[in-house]
XYZ file of C-alpha atoms in Angstrom:
604
model
C 23.629 123.974 88.130
C 25.662 123.035 85.009
C 29.245 121.960 84.988
C 31.419 122.822 81.873
C 34.051 120.239 80.782
C 36.740 121.480 78.472
C 36.987 118.991 75.404
C 39.483 118.653 72.614
C 39.975 116.199 69.572
C 41.052 112.849 70.325
C 44.896 112.513 70.851
C 46.646 111.430 67.591
C 48.303 108.371 69.173
C 44.924 107.167 70.325
C 43.456 107.818 67.089
C 46.073 105.565 65.605
C 45.519 102.808 67.707
C 41.630 103.049 67.228
C 42.247 103.172 63.462
C 44.685 100.248 63.389
C 42.957 97.838 65.963
C 39.629 98.419 64.096
C 41.105 97.422 60.716
C 43.054 94.475 62.319
C 39.853 92.988 63.886
C 37.568 93.790 61.069
C 37.187 90.304 59.898
C 36.410 88.986 63.065
C 32.865 90.557 63.298
C 31.704 93.436 65.532
C 31.013 91.224 68.707
C 34.657 90.049 68.554
C 36.026 93.230 67.479
C 34.572 95.922 69.672
C 35.819 94.332 72.868
C 39.408 94.066 71.539
C 39.287 97.621 70.065
C 38.028 98.925 73.510
C 40.802 97.027 75.297
C 43.594 98.322 73.181
C 42.261 101.915 73.551
C 42.081 101.765 77.068
C 45.650 100.476 77.298
C 46.757 103.260 75.121
C 45.005 105.766 77.141
C 46.502 104.358 80.460
C 50.058 104.712 78.901
C 49.372 108.238 78.026
C 48.225 109.334 81.151
C 51.108 107.576 82.915
C 53.729 108.578 80.423
C 54.710 105.140 79.586
C 55.884 105.983 76.157
C 57.811 102.993 75.542
C 54.630 100.846 76.047
C 52.611 102.995 74.070
C 55.006 102.715 71.109
C 55.202 99.020 71.377
C 51.409 98.622 71.370
C 51.167 101.118 68.225
C 53.810 99.395 66.095
C 52.448 96.008 66.852
C 48.894 97.095 65.610
C 50.296 99.025 62.687
C 52.477 96.014 61.332
C 49.346 93.893 61.478
C 47.780 96.180 58.810
C 50.396 97.557 56.809
C 49.502 95.627 53.765
C 45.737 96.787 54.095
C 46.141 100.517 53.942
C 47.545 103.024 51.505
C 51.031 104.496 51.409
C 49.718 107.672 52.795
C 48.076 106.184 55.677
C 50.802 103.967 56.632
C 53.395 106.903 56.607
C 50.835 109.123 58.544
C 50.702 106.155 61.051
C 54.364 105.781 61.549
C 54.995 109.571 61.671
C 52.776 109.626 64.560
C 54.444 106.741 66.355
C 57.975 108.165 65.587
C 57.009 111.363 67.139
C 56.795 109.774 70.458
C 60.611 109.726 70.805
C 60.125 113.466 71.392
C 58.227 112.636 74.615
C 61.159 110.755 76.052
C 64.114 112.329 77.957
C 66.103 109.443 78.883
C 68.662 108.210 76.579
C 68.328 104.771 77.530
C 64.330 104.674 76.837
C 65.018 106.593 73.614
C 67.296 103.664 72.492
C 64.841 101.297 73.456
C 61.901 102.957 71.799
C 64.117 103.299 68.636
C 64.687 99.416 68.637
C 61.177 98.632 69.035
C 60.053 101.172 66.198
C 62.914 100.272 63.795
C 62.663 96.423 64.198
C 59.075 96.454 63.186
C 59.623 98.856 60.153
C 62.281 96.342 58.773
C 60.391 93.335 59.486
C 58.463 93.167 56.225
C 60.998 94.357 53.647
C 59.158 93.292 50.642
C 56.045 95.257 51.613
C 56.392 99.041 50.478
C 60.305 98.960 51.048
C 60.900 102.464 49.716
C 58.122 103.907 52.076
C 59.600 101.899 55.012
C 63.075 103.412 54.345
C 61.555 106.883 54.096
C 60.036 106.282 57.590
C 63.506 105.147 58.954
C 64.877 108.576 57.540
C 61.926 110.459 59.257
C 62.825 108.659 62.589
C 66.310 109.480 62.150
C 65.781 113.253 61.685
C 63.674 113.308 64.846
C 66.285 111.941 67.010
C 68.873 113.854 68.974
C 70.806 110.961 70.651
C 73.827 110.057 68.388
C 73.671 106.362 69.430
C 70.036 106.010 68.473
C 70.851 107.744 65.285
C 73.404 105.102 64.544
C 71.030 102.231 65.357
C 68.545 103.596 62.846
C 70.980 104.076 60.146
C 72.113 100.324 60.483
C 68.503 99.307 60.310
C 68.169 101.478 57.030
C 71.257 99.525 55.440
C 69.648 96.360 56.418
C 66.267 97.274 54.931
C 68.081 98.642 51.556
C 69.577 95.386 50.892
C 66.488 92.979 51.910
C 64.135 95.328 50.267
C 66.160 95.807 47.271
C 66.169 99.757 47.318
C 69.931 100.253 47.894
C 69.832 103.302 45.421
C 67.798 105.329 47.897
C 70.584 104.947 50.460
C 73.759 104.966 48.469
C 74.100 108.955 48.284
C 74.322 109.130 51.880
C 77.521 107.209 51.855
C 79.182 110.478 50.805
C 78.525 111.710 54.575
C 79.923 108.773 56.546
C 83.021 110.625 57.702
C 80.794 113.266 59.158
C 78.381 110.509 60.546
C 81.316 108.986 62.414
C 82.191 112.422 63.960
C 78.687 112.927 65.064
C 78.034 109.471 66.471
C 81.478 108.823 68.133
C 80.843 105.294 67.986
C 83.449 102.426 69.012
C 85.777 100.513 66.744
C 83.412 97.390 67.052
C 80.486 99.505 65.589
C 82.663 101.161 62.963
C 83.490 97.907 61.691
C 79.853 96.796 61.593
C 79.036 99.890 59.673
C 81.777 99.592 57.087
C 80.906 96.026 56.296
C 76.925 96.828 56.215
C 77.856 99.619 53.552
C 80.130 97.323 51.555
C 77.186 94.790 51.430
C 74.986 97.636 50.008
C 77.423 98.713 47.344
C 78.077 94.970 46.258
C 74.425 94.880 45.143
C 75.496 97.142 42.130
C 78.354 95.674 40.111
C 79.087 99.300 39.047
C 79.942 100.255 42.624
C 82.506 97.486 43.007
C 85.411 100.078 43.589
C 83.336 102.042 46.267
C 82.482 98.649 47.960
C 86.135 97.680 48.271
C 87.005 101.109 49.711
C 84.591 100.290 52.596
C 85.847 96.919 53.088
C 89.537 98.355 53.200
C 88.271 100.799 55.741
C 86.883 97.911 57.828
C 90.248 96.046 57.655
C 92.246 99.022 58.433
C 90.354 99.139 61.957
C 92.364 96.046 62.868
C 96.008 97.060 63.925
C 97.912 95.213 66.797
C 95.141 92.980 68.069
C 95.857 89.340 69.091
C 95.459 86.693 66.534
C 91.988 85.761 68.009
C 90.745 89.310 67.010
C 92.467 89.321 63.823
C 90.741 85.984 62.668
C 87.380 87.854 62.752
C 88.463 89.710 59.525
C 90.082 86.804 57.961
C 87.213 85.860 55.656
C 86.585 89.613 54.602
C 90.460 90.082 54.096
C 90.120 86.964 51.645
C 87.046 88.477 49.909
C 88.681 91.953 49.625
C 91.838 90.390 48.062
C 89.768 88.366 45.487
C 87.633 91.453 44.918
C 90.588 93.460 44.077
C 92.080 90.697 41.826
C 88.837 90.290 40.058
C 88.037 94.177 39.461
C 89.067 94.978 35.851
C 89.353 98.624 36.588
C 91.037 98.842 40.079
C 94.697 98.852 39.767
C 95.930 100.108 43.112
C 94.880 99.018 46.763
C 96.308 99.568 50.290
C 95.488 95.919 51.336
C 98.905 94.259 51.173
C 100.413 95.577 54.524
C 97.293 95.589 56.796
C 97.584 93.235 59.584
C 94.316 91.739 58.868
C 95.391 90.891 55.292
C 99.069 90.038 56.493
C 97.723 87.374 58.595
C 96.728 85.243 55.440
C 100.357 84.798 54.381
C 100.902 82.345 57.388
C 97.403 80.694 57.040
C 97.529 77.427 55.345
C 94.211 77.877 53.999
C 94.747 81.496 52.695
C 98.452 81.632 51.836
C 97.879 81.542 48.186
C 95.397 84.324 48.040
C 97.858 86.551 49.970
C 100.734 85.405 47.420
C 98.533 86.166 44.405
C 97.574 89.601 45.913
C 101.374 90.298 46.249
C 101.862 89.296 42.672
C 99.358 91.746 41.379
C 100.446 94.574 43.312
C 104.201 94.489 43.162
C 105.247 91.937 40.336
C 104.735 91.338 36.568
C 103.112 88.956 34.264
C 105.789 86.371 34.388
C 105.350 85.910 38.178
C 101.760 85.557 37.728
C 102.039 82.845 35.070
C 104.544 80.933 37.087
C 102.066 80.959 40.115
C 99.273 79.855 37.785
C 101.295 76.930 36.365
C 102.215 75.705 39.949
C 98.629 76.089 41.339
C 96.207 74.936 38.739
C 92.555 74.983 39.853
C 93.109 77.616 42.314
C 91.399 80.437 40.254
C 88.421 78.357 39.946
C 88.020 77.912 43.670
C 87.496 81.747 43.868
C 85.538 82.374 40.984
C 88.464 84.009 39.175
C 88.710 83.826 35.215
C 92.328 83.247 33.868
C 91.572 85.386 30.910
C 90.569 88.301 32.917
C 93.600 87.901 35.304
C 96.086 87.742 32.581
C 94.646 90.831 30.999
C 94.829 92.946 34.476
C 98.314 91.583 34.784
C 99.462 92.785 31.395
C 98.331 96.215 31.994
C 100.099 96.305 35.564
C 103.037 94.908 34.024
C 102.973 97.724 31.400
C 102.829 100.319 34.381
C 105.798 98.778 35.997
C 107.782 98.779 32.601
C 106.737 102.379 32.262
C 108.611 103.394 35.302
C 111.880 102.548 33.597
C 114.116 105.718 33.994
C 114.675 106.154 30.205
C 110.919 106.879 29.570
C 111.126 105.330 26.151
C 110.216 101.773 26.034
C 110.845 99.879 22.657
C 107.990 97.769 21.228
C 110.081 94.628 21.540
C 110.359 95.094 25.419
C 106.634 95.501 25.714
C 106.159 92.543 23.531
C 108.419 90.344 25.669
C 106.830 91.569 29.037
C 103.256 91.270 28.062
C 103.787 88.013 26.237
C 101.836 89.055 23.084
C 102.435 89.269 19.366
C 103.921 92.062 17.465
C 100.410 93.065 16.328
C 99.184 93.287 19.822
C 101.590 95.688 21.386
C 99.876 98.865 20.361
C 96.379 97.396 21.316
C 97.653 96.940 25.053
C 99.180 100.527 25.136
C 95.949 101.995 24.057
C 94.140 99.910 26.754
C 96.583 101.344 29.412
C 95.777 104.672 28.033
C 92.207 104.259 28.190
C 92.495 103.117 31.671
C 94.226 106.321 32.541
C 97.255 103.955 33.905
C 99.746 105.733 31.542
C 100.130 108.763 29.134
C 102.292 108.244 26.277
C 103.010 108.672 22.480
C 103.518 105.625 20.233
C 106.098 106.248 17.718
C 105.300 103.575 15.056
C 108.039 104.491 12.811
C 110.799 103.888 15.381
C 108.800 101.272 17.270
C 108.823 102.664 20.718
C 106.509 104.368 23.354
C 107.656 107.531 25.122
C 106.095 108.284 28.425
C 105.682 111.920 29.549
C 108.039 113.071 32.308
C 105.174 114.075 34.661
C 103.355 110.568 34.162
C 106.573 108.570 34.399
C 107.596 110.262 37.731
C 104.066 109.547 39.040
C 104.292 105.829 38.067
C 107.807 105.466 39.513
C 106.747 107.146 42.842
C 103.568 105.007 43.016
C 105.646 101.768 42.186
C 108.164 102.779 44.733
C 105.728 103.131 47.539
C 104.371 99.848 46.857
C 107.512 98.213 46.910
C 108.760 100.066 49.857
C 105.670 98.898 51.847
C 106.323 95.346 50.857
C 110.070 95.179 51.884
C 109.742 97.600 54.837
C 106.627 95.915 56.394
C 108.712 94.075 59.155
C 111.364 96.535 59.836
C 111.680 98.192 63.203
C 110.157 101.679 63.204
C 113.641 103.267 63.956
C 114.949 102.057 60.691
C 111.700 103.012 58.936
C 112.037 106.398 60.376
C 115.632 106.529 59.162
C 114.558 105.630 55.557
C 111.678 108.008 55.624
C 113.999 110.993 56.428
C 115.736 110.655 53.251
C 112.559 110.420 50.994
C 111.039 113.568 49.181
C 107.732 114.938 50.603
C 105.906 113.745 47.465
C 106.783 110.189 48.348
C 106.094 110.457 51.865
C 102.570 111.597 51.065
C 101.849 108.320 49.208
C 103.539 106.356 52.133
C 100.933 107.780 54.685
C 98.209 105.716 53.061
C 99.982 102.422 53.096
C 99.811 101.573 56.767
C 98.499 103.182 60.123
C 102.009 103.116 61.850
C 103.548 104.770 58.942
C 100.520 107.330 58.778
C 101.368 108.098 62.411
C 104.944 108.629 62.007
C 104.809 110.723 58.987
C 102.238 112.972 60.430
C 104.219 113.480 63.618
C 105.439 116.939 64.418
C 108.750 115.675 65.562
C 109.295 113.623 62.450
C 108.032 116.553 60.201
C 110.690 118.775 62.090
C 113.628 116.375 61.442
C 112.681 115.934 57.961
C 112.666 119.593 57.083
C 116.008 120.033 59.271
C 117.767 117.311 57.161
C 116.478 118.597 53.935
C 117.853 122.107 54.746
C 121.252 120.674 55.927
C 121.820 118.159 53.183
C 120.012 120.480 50.479
C 118.448 117.419 48.959
C 115.057 117.725 47.311
C 115.265 121.266 47.336
C 112.695 123.024 44.917
C 112.500 126.127 42.914
C 109.088 127.577 42.216
C 108.635 129.299 38.923
C 105.715 131.559 38.408
C 103.955 132.926 35.134
C 100.672 134.822 34.876
C 98.227 131.872 35.589
C 100.930 128.915 36.140
C 103.062 127.523 38.776
C 105.841 125.117 37.993
C 108.178 123.296 40.353
C 111.571 121.935 39.439
C 113.988 119.851 41.910
C 117.582 121.157 42.093
C 118.829 117.501 41.818
C 116.650 117.031 38.783
C 116.548 120.430 36.871
C 115.308 118.718 33.593
C 112.072 117.452 35.142
C 109.338 120.351 35.447
C 106.016 119.853 37.029
C 102.814 122.054 36.563
C 101.251 122.709 39.639
C 97.253 123.009 39.615
C 97.105 125.545 42.574
C 93.854 126.206 44.072
C 93.635 129.822 43.350
C 94.090 129.326 39.673
C 90.832 130.870 38.623
C 89.835 134.484 38.750
C 92.514 137.208 38.990
C 96.184 136.935 38.520
C 97.647 134.884 41.266
C 100.878 135.825 42.880
C 103.193 134.065 45.242
C 103.876 136.576 48.192
C 106.164 134.572 50.377
C 107.903 131.115 50.965
C 109.061 129.431 54.049
C 109.883 125.649 55.127
C 108.221 124.516 51.747
C 105.184 126.523 52.332
C 103.913 129.222 50.036
C 101.675 132.135 50.188
C 99.211 132.625 47.430
C 96.761 135.654 46.707
C 94.648 136.888 43.852
C 92.767 139.825 45.547
C 93.379 141.812 48.842
C 91.236 139.641 50.928
C 91.714 136.261 49.206
C 94.644 134.405 50.547
C 96.008 130.771 50.982
C 98.785 128.769 52.377
C 99.822 126.046 49.914
C 102.268 123.224 49.941
C 103.229 122.203 46.390
C 104.885 118.939 47.395
C 101.722 117.479 49.089
C 99.142 119.748 47.280
C 97.646 120.520 50.748
C 96.025 123.998 50.819
C 94.695 126.012 53.752
C 92.624 129.106 52.821
C 92.736 131.991 55.234
C 89.568 133.337 56.591
C 88.553 136.413 54.685
C 89.470 139.438 56.689
C 87.790 142.829 55.453
C 89.780 145.840 55.107
C 88.782 148.762 57.085
C 89.497 151.571 54.493
C 87.170 152.495 52.004
C 87.327 150.368 48.896
C 87.567 153.457 46.774
C 90.619 154.409 48.229
C 92.404 151.169 47.780
C 94.146 149.469 44.584
C 96.055 146.458 44.443
C 99.360 148.515 44.321
C 98.804 149.451 48.173
C 98.298 146.149 49.606
C 101.569 144.127 50.799
C 101.940 140.921 52.259
C 104.637 138.887 54.016
C 104.776 135.138 55.055
C 106.958 134.097 58.070
C 107.436 131.371 60.762
C 107.615 131.976 64.331
C 109.943 129.413 65.553
C 109.256 130.466 69.395
C 105.491 129.609 69.060
C 105.940 126.993 66.258
C 103.470 128.975 64.119
C 103.138 130.269 60.647
C 101.910 133.874 60.276
C 100.813 136.202 57.394
C 101.241 139.949 57.566
C 98.963 142.119 55.532
C 99.660 145.872 55.165
C 97.106 148.103 53.361
C 98.092 151.672 52.396
C 95.507 154.105 51.595
C 95.223 157.772 50.379
C 92.782 158.932 53.074
C 89.616 160.823 51.763
C 89.836 163.319 54.698
C 92.857 164.743 53.003
C 91.239 165.881 49.761
C 91.467 169.403 49.172
C 94.574 169.827 51.455
C 97.975 171.008 49.995
C 99.928 168.322 48.138
C 102.524 168.146 51.020
C 100.029 167.536 53.441
C 98.622 164.456 51.833
C 99.697 161.038 53.326
C 99.204 157.258 53.320
C 97.809 155.757 56.504
C 98.783 152.186 57.011
C 96.371 149.456 58.357
C 98.593 146.165 59.448
C 96.946 142.916 60.405
C 98.728 139.479 61.169
C 97.305 135.963 60.723
C 98.238 133.202 62.962
C 97.825 129.654 61.441
C 97.666 128.076 64.900
C 94.520 130.056 65.815
C 93.338 130.638 62.383
C 92.437 134.199 63.062
C 93.636 137.564 62.096
C 94.644 140.311 64.656
C 94.867 144.176 64.121
C 98.257 145.658 65.093
C 97.787 148.835 66.722
C 100.563 151.271 66.778
C 101.054 154.003 69.463
C 100.622 156.585 66.760
C 98.899 156.887 63.352
C 101.482 155.887 60.653
C 101.349 158.200 57.815
C 104.075 158.397 55.032
C 104.048 161.900 53.850
C 105.245 162.652 50.180
C 106.367 165.723 48.176
C 106.069 165.675 44.432
C 106.060 161.820 44.135
C 104.345 158.810 45.884
C 106.325 157.740 48.758
C 105.272 154.153 49.834
C 106.209 150.643 49.757
C 107.482 149.700 46.247
C 105.090 147.680 44.601
C 107.288 145.623 42.596
C 109.336 144.573 45.691
C 106.278 144.694 48.099
C 106.382 141.323 49.236
C 107.942 140.922 52.687
C 111.425 139.181 52.832
C 112.091 136.633 55.760
C 115.593 137.160 57.021
C 116.819 136.166 60.443
C 113.370 135.216 61.542
C 111.937 138.739 60.770
C 110.094 140.095 57.772
C 111.825 143.050 55.803
C 110.261 145.579 53.394
C 111.816 147.970 51.020
C 111.156 151.556 51.119
C 112.489 154.404 48.746
C-alpha cells in the first residue's frame, strides 16, 4: 500500500533563513556550518508552525544583517521584502508594532551600507502597514537613516505630505514635536533648504503654549537655534517666532536674553537699533557664528521695508541714505537689492532723487509691519482687550494676525468673534468695500480709502467670462459656466468651490441666458445658500403652436453647511408661457437680490 503525501515548494521565510545562515557560516567550514544552519532552520519551522511571527522576524533580520554586505542589492531587497511581509500575518496592533521596531532597527543599523536601498526597504515596510502608529515609527526611522546615511534627497519630497500624515497617524503632541525636529534636522543637511528647516522648527516651537516653565525649558535650545537661524538667513525676512511662549521665555533667561533682544530688533526695528545693540555687546555675534557684515546687510533691507511703509509712498534718497547709513552712490544699489529680494516694488526717479512705492505694495508692507508691531505690543495684554482691538481692524489685517500666535488664531477663528466683527462693521460702516467688475478682472476699493484700488486675482479668472452673481456679509458668488460656481471672500482670499451639480435638462436646450443665480444668508440656520434656476425650451413642445410653447424651470439650492445641492420640487410644473416674445427672467437683471432675508428676481 502506498501513501501519497502532498508536497510544496519550501516556505519563502524558511528559504531566506537557509540562504542567509548558509552564507553567514560559510567561512566556518561544513562541519561547523551544517549544525548551525540546521538549528536555525528548525527554529524557523517551529515559529512558522506555532505562528510566532515576531520570533521568526527577529531570527530572519539577525541573519540578514550579518550578510548584508556580502550579497547583491537585489538579493538584499528580496530578503527584506520577505521579512517585511510577515507583518501581514499579525493581527494584534501591539505585536505589529513590536515587529516593526525589530525590523526597522536592524535596517538602520548599518546606514553606510547601501543606504538608499535600506531607505527603500523602509518605504516598502511602511506601505505594507495598516496600523497608523506603526507607520509613524517606520517614518521616524526613515528620517534617522536619511541623515546618518546621507540620502536626505530621497525623503525630502515626502515632507509635502506631512499634514496628511499627521491626520492619518493621529499622534500625540510629544510625537509631533519629535517629528518636526527630525524633519528640520534632515533639511539642515541642505543649505538651500534653510527656509523649510526653519518652518518645521517653528512648527515644533508652536506646539508649546501654556505649559509650565519646566516643559517650556525643553524647547529653549531649539528656540535659540531658530532665532539665530532666522537672523543668519540672508533670504528670510519674516517669521512668527517673536511671541511664541517657547521663544518668549528667552527674554527672561540671563543666558538667552540677548538672543531674544536681537531677534526683536530684526523683526520690529531698524538699523540704528541694531548698531546700538552691536556696540553694547561686542563679541556676541561671534559666540553664535553670526557675521556682522551679513547682519548689517539684512538689517538694511528690513529697514528699507519699514521706511517704505511711510504713508507718503514717496521716499527721498536722502531719507534712505540716513536710515541705511550708506553713501549717496549706494542708495540705488540697496533699493535694487530690496526689489530683487521681492521685499518692495518701486520706481526710482533719479532726476528728482526719490523712490515711489506702488500703492498695493505699500499697503501690503504697512499691513505686514503693523501686524508685527501689534504682536509685539499686545503679547501680554488681556484677551478681552485684544478682542476689543481686533474688532476694529479690517479683515485683511486680521488674516495676518491669525498666524502670529495660537490664542489669536483661536480668537479670530471663533464664530462669535466673526459675528461680532461683521455686526460692528455693518453698524459703523468702517472698512466697507465696493467690488468693481470688468470682463476678466475684479477690483476692490474701500469707502474710507477710495483712492486705493486693489486688483483681485480671483480663482475663476481663467476660462469663460467670470461674473459676480451675489454678495452678502463680505462673501461673493462667482461663476463662469452653468455648473462652475464658487464662494469667495476678497478680503481673506479664501475660496470654496461648489461641487458640480449637473443640469437635468438637455444641454442643447440651454444657453447661458437661461441660467440664473442667487446668493443669500439664512440667519436661522446660520448658513450661506446659493439658488440656481434653469429655464429651458422643452423639446417636447417642438411643432406646437407658438402660444403653446413654454419654459420649464429647474430650481436647486446649495447649502454651504452641508456642502450639497437639493432639488426644489414644486407641487406643479412651472412653465412660463409667452406670446410673440420670450417671457422669462430678464437676463441682464437675472441675479437674485437679497432683501429682508429673501431673494428676489425681476420678471417683465
